[in-house]
Amino acid sequence: MMGSGGSRRFICVLLSILSLVCLSTGFTPVDNYLIDCGSLTNTTVGNRVFVADNSASNFLSTPKNTFANTSISVTSGVDSPLYQTARIFDAISKYTFLINQPGRHWIRLYFYPFVSGSYNMSSASFGVSTPNYALLSNFSVKASVVKEFSVNVTSKNLVITFTPSGNSFAFLNALEVVSVPDELITDDAETFNPVGRFKGLTWQALETVHRVNMGGPTVSFESDTLGRTWVPEQSFLIQNNLAINVSNIAAVKYVVGGATQDSAPNAVYGTASRMNSDSNPNSNFNVTWEFNVQPGFQYLVRFHFCDIVSRNLNELYFDVYVDSWLVAENVDPSSIANALAVAFYMDFVTAATVSNKLRVSIGPTNTITGAYPNAILNGLEIMKMNNSLGSLSGPAPAVSNSTSKKNVGVIVGLSIGAIILAVLAGIFFMFCRKRRRLARQGHSKMWIPFSISGGNSRTMGSKYSNGTATSLDYNLGYRIPFAAVQDATNILPGDPEENSTNMIGELSPQINNFSHSDNSVSASQFEASSVDGLSGVSMSRVFSQLVKSEGR
């Protein structure tokens, strides 16, 4: 019969086994594309297999196939082989992946620059984009790096485009396109500048800028259900003497409504940095971490908490800061599920950053009487959000030459159309103005009928501000010049152009000699007559001829 000590040992072993089972049964992605670019064989990394480049050639559209390889061992980890081969893109190239489950997907790009033939990859400059987002712009790399993005894919295909900058080229060592659990990134988060809620995270493209395990070592992608890597905090922590590392991985609990192992692994929630306040109950300082960020972007900041330090409920209270802003006050981790060591996280969205540094801090609360000064942080993620242009790294690169030409054509066409529209509008305006002016002139013209060689002719004379008059012979088609009109009646004061049409009384024209044969005739052959009884000339013809003769 097993004693009490044996029973306890059995229970501990059973719990350990169950914990390992839970750890190994994480999220299974529907879409899971892993490619070892430039490699001629498959590469196994942990429990994942990156397929050879030629096996993934059906996903790629490129004008030229250029492979590169090196014998240099880049890292000490199991992923080192991924960095020893690469595919080079001398021109715009595209990967197209069939998406079986719409939603958020990881896009992980592996880079390590080395020299292969005439290609020095450390001098490469290029952009990477999807149809809706610019992920990288004018990107260059000097050391091994994994650039991790997550985007919400709603179409049947995800297209990733590599665009060399100018006369440069692009390259890639390995590539991942993997489904993300829907609940990992919720649609909203708290804001603090101003205070409120940010909605629409579902449609944001995110770039993982920092992912840190506080109080513990590196957590590799092999120990994370979503293939993430968590780095230690030492290079970010300001004043190391203010913090103490603690660890109690076995105590971590996941409850409904809290975090899951997909949120962060046990190794993150089971370690923490806490205030070094044991020897001083009057301690009043903050533990602070500082991170490099790119100004001009908003960031999603996720704090991971799990109270693995308290012995009793409602014993730990603390405040949380982003830069100088108090974002969470009197945080009591045990209140989440009325239990200790419950894993949970808090999300905050910053305003567009001005500085290239972002600080996060934890510190004691000053509003809870009797609370011992202490604070903890288990993990932290900082994710850059795309800007209003859909970019995570500046303007989006041109997708293709044809697209660029189309855009130029559209711009030129719109410009020409706008100019034509403006000209037409101007002509219409002048036409309407002329019609109103001529309509006013129609009430002040003096008609002078006269006969030339027995023919009937209707001639119109009008006096303008320059003191001259003109006449038109409509039947014969002759233009008949008039001398200055000396007997013009009063002209109203005011605008010269408007007054030129306000004539009252009769005109006594002095006509130069004019004949049918020599274009000269005696003035005695003509007599001024009354304007009554005019006929034979339509008003529209008069207006037309007036406009032509005056050029107005």
Coordinates of C-alpha atoms in Angstrom, one line a residue:
M1 CA 0.0 0.0 0.0
M2 CA 1.4 3.4 -1.0
G3 CA 2.1 5.8 1.9
S4 CA 1.3 9.5 2.0
G5 CA 4.8 10.5 0.7
G6 CA 4.5 8.1 -2.2
S7 CA 1.1 9.5 -3.0
R8 CA 2.4 13.0 -3.2
R9 CA 5.3 11.9 -5.4
F10 CA 2.8 10.1 -7.7
I11 CA 0.6 13.2 -8.0
C12 CA 3.6 15.4 -8.8
V13 CA 4.8 13.0 -11.5
L14 CA 1.2 12.8 -12.9
L15 CA 0.9 16.6 -13.0
S16 CA 4.2 16.9 -14.7
I17 CA 3.2 14.5 -17.4
L18 CA -0.1 16.3 -17.9
S19 CA 1.7 19.6 -18.1
L20 CA 4.0 18.2 -20.8
V21 CA 1.0 16.7 -22.7
C22 CA -0.7 20.1 -22.6
L23 CA 2.5 21.8 -23.8
S24 CA 2.9 19.5 -26.8
T25 CA -0.8 19.7 -27.8
G26 CA -0.8 23.4 -28.9
F27 CA -2.4 25.1 -31.9
T28 CA -2.4 23.2 -35.2
P29 CA -2.3 25.7 -38.1
V30 CA -4.5 25.0 -41.1
D31 CA -2.1 26.9 -43.4
N32 CA 1.6 26.0 -42.8
Y33 CA 4.0 26.9 -45.5
L34 CA 7.7 26.5 -44.6
I35 CA 10.4 27.0 -47.2
D36 CA 14.2 26.8 -47.0
C37 CA 15.1 29.2 -49.8
G38 CA 18.0 28.2 -52.0
S39 CA 18.2 24.7 -50.4
L40 CA 18.3 21.6 -52.6
T41 CA 17.0 19.4 -49.7
N42 CA 14.4 19.6 -46.9
T43 CA 15.6 21.0 -43.6
T44 CA 14.3 19.8 -40.3
V45 CA 14.2 22.4 -37.5
G46 CA 12.9 21.0 -34.2
N47 CA 9.6 19.3 -35.1
R48 CA 9.1 21.4 -38.3
V49 CA 10.2 20.6 -41.8
F50 CA 11.2 23.4 -44.2
V51 CA 10.8 22.1 -47.7
A52 CA 13.6 22.4 -50.4
D53 CA 13.4 25.4 -52.7
N54 CA 12.7 23.4 -55.8
S55 CA 9.8 21.7 -54.0
A56 CA 8.2 25.1 -53.5
S57 CA 8.9 26.5 -57.0
N58 CA 5.2 26.4 -57.9
F59 CA 4.6 29.2 -55.3
L60 CA 7.2 31.5 -56.8
S61 CA 7.1 33.7 -59.9
T62 CA 10.5 35.2 -60.8
P63 CA 12.3 36.0 -64.0
K64 CA 15.5 34.3 -62.9
N65 CA 16.5 31.5 -60.5
T66 CA 19.7 32.3 -58.5
F67 CA 20.7 30.3 -55.5
A68 CA 23.5 31.0 -53.0
N69 CA 25.0 29.0 -50.2
T70 CA 27.7 29.3 -47.5
S71 CA 29.4 26.8 -45.2
I72 CA 29.5 29.3 -42.3
S73 CA 27.6 28.2 -39.2
V74 CA 25.5 31.3 -38.4
T75 CA 23.9 30.3 -35.0
S76 CA 24.4 27.7 -32.4
G77 CA 20.7 26.7 -32.6
V78 CA 18.9 24.1 -34.6
D79 CA 17.8 26.7 -37.1
S80 CA 21.4 27.4 -38.3
P81 CA 21.0 25.5 -41.6
L82 CA 18.3 27.9 -42.7
Y83 CA 20.8 30.7 -42.9
Q84 CA 23.3 28.8 -45.0
T85 CA 21.3 29.0 -48.2
A86 CA 19.5 31.8 -49.9
R87 CA 17.5 32.7 -53.0
I88 CA 18.5 36.0 -54.8
F89 CA 16.0 38.1 -56.7
D90 CA 17.4 40.4 -59.4
A91 CA 14.0 41.7 -60.3
I92 CA 10.5 41.8 -58.9
S93 CA 9.4 38.4 -57.7
K94 CA 6.3 37.1 -56.0
Y95 CA 5.3 34.2 -53.8
T96 CA 1.6 33.2 -54.0
F97 CA 0.1 30.9 -51.3
L98 CA -3.3 29.4 -51.3
I99 CA -5.1 30.3 -48.1
N100 CA -7.4 27.6 -46.8
Q101 CA -8.5 29.4 -43.6
P102 CA -8.9 33.2 -43.9
G103 CA -7.7 35.1 -40.9
R104 CA -4.5 36.3 -39.3
H105 CA -1.3 34.7 -40.5
W106 CA 2.3 34.9 -39.5
I107 CA 4.8 36.0 -42.2
R108 CA 8.3 35.2 -41.0
L109 CA 11.2 36.2 -43.2
Y110 CA 14.7 34.9 -42.4
F111 CA 17.8 36.9 -43.4
Y112 CA 21.5 36.4 -43.1
P113 CA 23.8 38.3 -45.5
F114 CA 26.8 36.5 -46.9
V115 CA 28.9 36.8 -50.1
S116 CA 28.2 34.4 -53.0
G117 CA 29.9 35.1 -56.3
S118 CA 29.2 38.6 -57.3
Y119 CA 26.4 39.1 -54.8
N120 CA 27.3 40.7 -51.4
M121 CA 24.0 40.4 -49.6
S122 CA 24.9 43.0 -47.0
S123 CA 24.7 45.6 -49.7
A124 CA 21.3 44.5 -50.9
S125 CA 18.4 46.9 -50.6
F126 CA 14.8 46.0 -51.3
G127 CA 11.1 46.1 -50.2
V128 CA 8.7 43.4 -49.2
S129 CA 4.9 43.9 -49.5
T130 CA 1.5 42.2 -49.7
P131 CA -1.4 43.5 -51.7
N132 CA -2.6 45.6 -48.8
Y133 CA 0.6 46.3 -46.7
A134 CA 4.2 47.4 -47.2
L135 CA 6.2 45.2 -44.8
L136 CA 9.7 46.4 -45.5
S137 CA 11.0 49.4 -47.6
N138 CA 14.6 50.0 -48.7
F139 CA 15.5 47.2 -46.3
S140 CA 19.1 46.2 -45.7
V141 CA 20.5 43.7 -43.2
K142 CA 24.0 43.3 -41.7
A143 CA 23.4 40.3 -39.4
S144 CA 21.1 37.3 -39.1
V145 CA 17.6 38.4 -38.3
V146 CA 14.0 37.1 -38.4
K147 CA 11.4 39.7 -39.4
E148 CA 8.0 38.6 -38.0
F149 CA 4.7 40.0 -39.2
S150 CA 1.1 39.1 -38.8
V151 CA -1.6 40.1 -41.3
N152 CA -5.2 39.4 -41.6
V153 CA -5.8 37.6 -44.9
T154 CA -9.3 37.6 -46.2
S155 CA -8.7 36.5 -49.8
K156 CA -8.1 33.0 -51.2
N157 CA -4.4 33.8 -51.9
L158 CA -1.6 35.6 -50.1
V159 CA 0.9 37.3 -52.4
I160 CA 4.2 38.4 -51.0
T161 CA 6.3 40.6 -53.4
F162 CA 10.0 41.2 -53.3
T163 CA 11.0 44.5 -55.0
P164 CA 14.7 45.4 -55.4
S165 CA 15.5 49.1 -54.8
G166 CA 17.0 50.8 -57.9
N167 CA 19.8 48.7 -59.3
S168 CA 20.1 46.5 -56.2
F169 CA 18.7 43.0 -55.6
A170 CA 16.7 41.2 -52.9
F171 CA 17.4 37.9 -51.1
L172 CA 15.7 35.5 -48.7
N173 CA 17.1 32.6 -46.6
A174 CA 13.8 31.1 -45.4
L175 CA 10.1 31.8 -45.3
E176 CA 7.1 31.0 -43.1
V177 CA 3.4 31.6 -43.8
V178 CA 1.4 30.1 -40.9
S179 CA -2.1 30.4 -39.6
V180 CA -2.6 32.3 -36.3
P181 CA -5.3 31.5 -33.7
D182 CA -8.2 33.9 -34.1
E183 CA -8.2 34.8 -30.4
L184 CA -4.6 35.7 -30.2
I185 CA -5.2 39.3 -31.4
T186 CA -8.6 40.7 -30.3
D187 CA -10.2 43.6 -32.1
D188 CA -9.8 46.2 -29.3
A189 CA -7.4 47.4 -26.7
E190 CA -7.1 50.2 -24.2
T191 CA -5.6 53.6 -25.0
F192 CA -4.1 56.0 -22.5
N193 CA -3.3 59.1 -24.7
P194 CA -6.1 59.9 -24.7
V195 CA -7.9 57.4 -22.4
G196 CA -10.3 55.2 -24.3
R197 CA -10.4 52.1 -26.4
F198 CA -8.9 51.4 -29.8
K199 CA -11.1 49.3 -32.1
G200 CA -10.0 47.8 -35.4
L201 CA -7.0 45.7 -34.4
T202 CA -8.3 42.8 -36.5
W203 CA -7.5 44.8 -39.6
Q204 CA -4.1 46.0 -38.5
A205 CA -0.9 44.5 -39.9
L206 CA 1.5 44.0 -37.0
E207 CA 5.3 43.7 -36.9
T208 CA 6.8 42.1 -33.8
V209 CA 9.5 44.6 -32.7
H210 CA 10.3 43.1 -29.3
R211 CA 9.2 39.9 -27.5
V212 CA 10.8 39.5 -24.0
N213 CA 10.8 36.9 -21.3
M214 CA 11.2 38.8 -18.0
G215 CA 13.1 37.0 -15.2
G216 CA 14.1 34.0 -17.4
P217 CA 16.3 32.8 -20.2
T218 CA 15.6 32.6 -23.9
V219 CA 12.5 30.7 -24.8
S220 CA 13.0 29.2 -28.3
F221 CA 10.4 28.5 -30.9
E222 CA 10.6 24.8 -30.0
S223 CA 9.0 25.6 -26.6
D224 CA 6.3 27.9 -28.0
T225 CA 3.1 26.5 -29.5
L226 CA 3.1 29.3 -32.2
G227 CA 6.8 29.0 -33.0
R228 CA 7.8 32.3 -31.4
T229 CA 11.1 33.2 -29.7
W230 CA 11.3 35.1 -26.5
V231 CA 14.6 36.9 -25.6
P232 CA 15.9 37.7 -22.1
E233 CA 15.4 41.1 -20.6
Q234 CA 19.0 42.1 -19.6
S235 CA 19.7 44.3 -22.6
F236 CA 16.5 46.3 -22.0
L237 CA 16.5 46.6 -18.2
I238 CA 17.5 50.0 -16.7
Q239 CA 19.3 49.7 -13.3
N240 CA 19.5 46.0 -12.9
N241 CA 19.9 46.3 -9.1
L242 CA 16.2 47.4 -8.8
A243 CA 14.9 44.0 -10.0
I244 CA 15.0 40.4 -8.8
N245 CA 14.4 37.3 -11.0
V246 CA 11.9 34.8 -9.7
S247 CA 10.7 31.4 -11.2
N248 CA 7.9 29.0 -10.4
I249 CA 6.9 27.4 -13.7
A250 CA 4.9 24.6 -12.1
A251 CA 2.6 27.0 -10.4
V252 CA 1.2 28.6 -13.6
K253 CA -2.6 28.2 -14.2
Y254 CA -4.6 28.8 -17.3
V255 CA -8.3 29.6 -16.7
V256 CA -11.3 30.4 -18.9
G257 CA -11.3 34.1 -19.7
G258 CA -7.5 34.4 -19.0
A259 CA -4.5 33.7 -21.1
T260 CA -3.8 30.4 -22.9
Q261 CA -0.6 28.6 -23.8
D262 CA -1.0 30.2 -27.2
S263 CA -0.8 33.6 -25.5
A264 CA 2.6 32.8 -24.0
P265 CA 4.2 29.5 -22.9
N266 CA 4.6 28.3 -19.3
A267 CA 8.3 29.3 -19.4
V268 CA 7.2 32.9 -19.8
Y269 CA 4.4 33.0 -17.3
G270 CA 6.4 30.9 -14.8
T271 CA 9.3 33.5 -14.6
A272 CA 9.2 37.1 -13.6
S273 CA 11.1 40.3 -12.7
R274 CA 9.9 41.9 -9.4
M275 CA 10.9 44.9 -7.4
N276 CA 13.9 44.4 -5.2
S277 CA 12.1 45.7 -2.1
D278 CA 12.4 42.9 0.4
S279 CA 14.6 44.8 2.8
N280 CA 12.7 48.1 2.7
P281 CA 9.0 48.2 3.3
N282 CA 9.1 51.9 2.4
S283 CA 10.5 51.3 -1.1
N284 CA 9.1 53.7 -3.7
F285 CA 10.7 53.2 -7.1
N286 CA 9.9 51.8 -10.5
V287 CA 11.5 49.0 -12.5
T288 CA 11.9 50.2 -16.0
W289 CA 12.8 48.7 -19.4
E290 CA 13.7 50.7 -22.5
F291 CA 13.2 49.7 -26.2
N292 CA 14.1 51.1 -29.6
V293 CA 11.1 51.9 -31.8
Q294 CA 10.5 53.7 -35.0
P295 CA 8.9 57.2 -34.6
G296 CA 5.7 58.0 -36.3
F297 CA 3.9 54.7 -35.7
Q298 CA 1.5 53.4 -33.1
Y299 CA 2.4 50.3 -31.1
L300 CA 0.4 47.5 -29.5
V301 CA 2.0 46.8 -26.1
R302 CA 1.0 43.5 -24.4
F303 CA 1.9 43.0 -20.8
H304 CA 2.0 39.4 -19.5
F305 CA 1.3 38.8 -15.8
C306 CA 1.2 35.8 -13.5
D307 CA 1.5 36.2 -9.7
I308 CA 4.0 33.5 -8.8
V309 CA 5.4 35.5 -5.8
S310 CA 2.4 36.0 -3.5
R311 CA 1.5 33.5 -0.7
N312 CA -2.0 34.9 -0.2
L313 CA -4.8 36.5 -2.3
N314 CA -5.0 40.3 -2.6
E315 CA -1.5 40.7 -1.3
L316 CA 0.1 42.2 -4.4
Y317 CA -0.9 45.6 -5.8
F318 CA 1.0 47.6 -8.3
D319 CA 0.9 50.2 -11.1
V320 CA 1.9 49.9 -14.8
Y321 CA 3.4 52.7 -17.0
V322 CA 4.1 53.3 -20.6
D323 CA 6.6 56.1 -20.9
S324 CA 5.4 58.6 -18.3
W325 CA 1.7 57.5 -18.6
L326 CA 0.0 55.5 -15.9
V327 CA -1.9 52.9 -17.9
A328 CA -3.1 50.5 -15.2
E329 CA -3.5 51.3 -11.5
N330 CA -3.8 49.0 -8.5
V331 CA -3.4 45.8 -10.5
D332 CA -4.3 42.8 -8.4
P333 CA -3.4 39.6 -10.3
S334 CA -5.3 37.4 -7.8
S335 CA -8.6 39.2 -8.7
I336 CA -8.6 37.7 -12.2
A337 CA -10.0 34.3 -11.1
N338 CA -9.8 34.7 -7.3
A339 CA -6.6 32.5 -7.4
L340 CA -2.9 32.9 -7.4
A341 CA -0.6 32.2 -10.4
V342 CA -3.3 32.7 -13.0
A343 CA -1.9 33.8 -16.4
F344 CA -3.4 36.8 -18.0
Y345 CA -2.3 39.8 -20.2
M346 CA -3.2 43.4 -20.8
D347 CA -3.2 45.2 -24.1
F348 CA -2.5 48.9 -24.7
V349 CA -2.2 51.0 -27.9
T350 CA 0.1 54.0 -27.9
A351 CA -0.4 57.2 -29.7
A352 CA 2.0 57.7 -32.7
T353 CA 5.4 57.8 -31.1
V354 CA 7.6 60.9 -31.4
S355 CA 10.7 59.5 -29.8
N356 CA 12.8 56.5 -31.0
K357 CA 12.6 55.1 -27.4
L358 CA 9.7 53.5 -25.6
R359 CA 9.8 52.8 -21.9
V360 CA 7.6 50.5 -19.8
S361 CA 7.7 50.5 -16.0
I362 CA 6.1 48.8 -13.0
G363 CA 6.0 50.2 -9.5
P364 CA 4.2 50.1 -6.2
T365 CA 0.7 51.5 -5.7
N366 CA 0.3 54.4 -3.4
T367 CA -3.5 54.2 -2.9
I368 CA -3.9 50.8 -1.2
T369 CA -3.4 51.1 2.6
G370 CA -1.1 48.4 4.0
A371 CA 0.0 47.0 0.7
Y372 CA 3.6 46.0 0.7
P373 CA 5.6 47.8 -2.1
N374 CA 6.1 45.2 -4.8
A375 CA 5.4 44.8 -8.6
I376 CA 6.0 42.0 -11.2
L377 CA 6.2 41.6 -14.9
N378 CA 6.4 38.2 -16.6
G379 CA 6.6 39.0 -20.3
L380 CA 6.3 41.8 -22.8
E381 CA 5.5 42.1 -26.5
I382 CA 5.7 45.3 -28.5
M383 CA 4.1 45.2 -32.0
K384 CA 4.3 48.0 -34.6
M385 CA 0.9 48.9 -36.2
N386 CA 0.6 49.9 -39.9
N387 CA 0.1 53.5 -40.6
S388 CA -2.7 55.2 -42.6
L389 CA -0.9 54.3 -45.8
G390 CA -0.9 50.6 -44.9
S391 CA 2.8 50.7 -44.3
L392 CA 5.0 49.2 -41.5
S393 CA 8.2 50.7 -42.9
G394 CA 7.5 53.8 -45.0
P395 CA 5.9 54.1 -48.5
A396 CA 4.9 50.9 -50.3
P397 CA 7.3 49.9 -53.1
A398 CA 6.0 49.8 -56.7
V399 CA 4.6 46.4 -57.5
S400 CA 5.4 46.3 -61.2
N401 CA 6.5 48.6 -64.0
S402 CA 3.2 48.2 -65.7
T403 CA 1.4 49.2 -62.6
S404 CA 3.6 52.3 -62.3
K405 CA 2.9 53.2 -65.9
K406 CA -0.8 52.8 -65.4
N407 CA -0.6 55.1 -62.4
V408 CA 1.2 57.7 -64.4
G409 CA -1.3 57.5 -67.2
V410 CA -4.2 57.9 -64.8
I411 CA -2.6 61.0 -63.2
V412 CA -1.9 62.6 -66.6
G413 CA -5.3 61.8 -67.9
L414 CA -7.0 63.3 -64.8
S415 CA -4.8 66.4 -65.1
I416 CA -5.7 66.9 -68.8
G417 CA -9.4 66.3 -68.0
A418 CA -9.3 68.9 -65.3
I419 CA -7.7 71.5 -67.6
I420 CA -10.3 70.8 -70.3
L421 CA -13.1 71.0 -67.8
A422 CA -11.8 74.4 -66.5
V423 CA -11.5 75.7 -70.1
L424 CA -15.0 74.7 -70.9
A425 CA -16.3 76.2 -67.7
G426 CA -14.6 79.5 -68.6
I427 CA -16.0 79.5 -72.1
F428 CA -19.5 78.8 -70.8
F429 CA -19.1 81.6 -68.2
M430 CA -18.0 84.1 -70.9
F431 CA -20.8 83.0 -73.2
C432 CA -23.4 83.6 -70.5
R433 CA -21.9 87.0 -69.7
K434 CA -21.9 88.0 -73.3
R435 CA -25.5 87.1 -73.8
R436 CA -26.5 89.2 -70.8
R437 CA -24.4 92.2 -72.1
L438 CA -25.9 91.9 -75.6
A439 CA -29.4 91.6 -74.1
R440 CA -28.8 95.0 -72.4
Q441 CA -27.4 96.4 -75.6
G442 CA -30.5 95.4 -77.6
H443 CA -32.5 98.1 -75.8
S444 CA -30.2 101.0 -76.7
K445 CA -29.3 100.5 -80.4
M446 CA -30.3 103.0 -83.0
W447 CA -31.2 101.5 -86.4
I448 CA -30.4 103.5 -89.6
P449 CA -32.1 102.1 -92.7
F450 CA -30.6 103.2 -96.0
S451 CA -30.5 102.1 -99.6
I452 CA -27.6 101.4 -101.8
S453 CA -28.2 101.3 -105.6
G454 CA -31.8 100.7 -105.0
G455 CA -31.3 97.8 -102.7
N456 CA -32.8 97.6 -99.3
S457 CA -30.3 97.2 -96.5
R458 CA -30.6 97.2 -92.7
T459 CA -27.6 98.6 -91.0
M460 CA -27.0 98.7 -87.2
G461 CA -24.8 101.3 -85.6
S462 CA -23.9 101.2 -81.9
K463 CA -21.9 103.7 -79.9
Y464 CA -19.3 102.5 -77.5
S465 CA -17.1 104.2 -75.0
N466 CA -14.4 104.9 -77.6
G467 CA -16.7 107.2 -79.4
T468 CA -16.7 105.2 -82.7
A469 CA -19.6 103.5 -84.5
T470 CA -19.8 100.6 -86.8
S471 CA -22.4 99.4 -89.3
L472 CA -23.0 96.2 -91.2
D473 CA -24.7 95.8 -94.6
Y474 CA -26.3 92.4 -94.3
N475 CA -27.9 92.2 -97.7
L476 CA -24.8 93.1 -99.7
G477 CA -22.2 91.9 -97.2
Y478 CA -20.4 95.2 -97.1
R479 CA -18.8 96.6 -94.0
I480 CA -19.6 100.4 -94.0
P481 CA -17.4 102.6 -91.8
F482 CA -18.9 105.5 -90.0
A483 CA -17.4 108.8 -88.9
A484 CA -17.4 109.7 -85.3
V485 CA -20.9 110.3 -84.1
Q486 CA -21.1 113.9 -82.9
D487 CA -24.7 114.1 -81.8
A488 CA -24.7 111.3 -79.3
T489 CA -27.0 111.9 -76.4
N490 CA -26.2 111.7 -72.7
I491 CA -24.2 108.7 -71.5
L492 CA -24.9 107.5 -68.0
P493 CA -22.0 107.7 -65.5
G494 CA -20.5 104.6 -64.0
D495 CA -18.9 101.6 -65.6
P496 CA -17.7 102.6 -69.1
E497 CA -18.6 99.3 -70.6
E498 CA -22.0 99.2 -69.2
N499 CA -22.7 102.8 -70.0
S500 CA -21.7 102.3 -73.6
T501 CA -25.0 100.6 -74.3
N502 CA -27.3 103.2 -72.6
M503 CA -27.9 105.6 -75.5
I504 CA -31.0 107.8 -75.7
G505 CA -32.2 109.8 -78.7
E506 CA -31.4 109.8 -82.3
L507 CA -28.0 109.6 -84.0
S508 CA -27.0 111.9 -86.9
P509 CA -24.3 109.9 -88.7
Q510 CA -21.9 111.6 -91.0
I511 CA -21.2 109.0 -93.7
N512 CA -18.1 109.0 -95.9
N513 CA -18.5 108.9 -99.7
F514 CA -19.5 105.5 -100.7
S515 CA -20.7 104.0 -104.1
H516 CA -21.5 100.5 -105.3
S517 CA -18.7 100.6 -107.8
D518 CA -15.9 102.4 -106.0
N519 CA -17.0 101.8 -102.4
S520 CA -17.7 105.5 -102.1
V521 CA -21.1 107.3 -101.9
S522 CA -22.2 110.8 -101.1
A523 CA -23.6 111.4 -97.7
S524 CA -26.6 113.1 -99.3
Q525 CA -27.7 109.8 -100.6
F526 CA -28.4 108.7 -97.1
E527 CA -30.8 110.0 -94.6
A528 CA -31.2 109.1 -91.0
S529 CA -34.7 107.9 -90.4
S530 CA -36.7 106.6 -87.5
V531 CA -36.2 103.2 -86.1
D532 CA -39.8 102.4 -86.5
G533 CA -40.8 99.9 -89.1
L534 CA -37.7 97.9 -89.2
S535 CA -38.0 94.5 -90.8
G536 CA -36.1 91.8 -92.6
V537 CA -33.3 91.3 -90.1
S538 CA -33.6 88.8 -87.4
M539 CA -32.3 89.8 -84.0
S540 CA -30.1 86.7 -83.7
R541 CA -28.3 87.6 -86.9
V542 CA -27.7 91.1 -85.6
F543 CA -26.2 89.7 -82.4
S544 CA -24.1 87.2 -84.3
Q545 CA -22.7 89.9 -86.7
L546 CA -22.2 92.2 -83.8
V547 CA -20.1 89.7 -81.9
K548 CA -18.1 88.9 -85.0
S549 CA -17.5 92.6 -86.0
E550 CA -16.6 93.7 -82.5
G551 CA -14.6 90.7 -81.4
R552 CA -16.2 91.0 -78.0

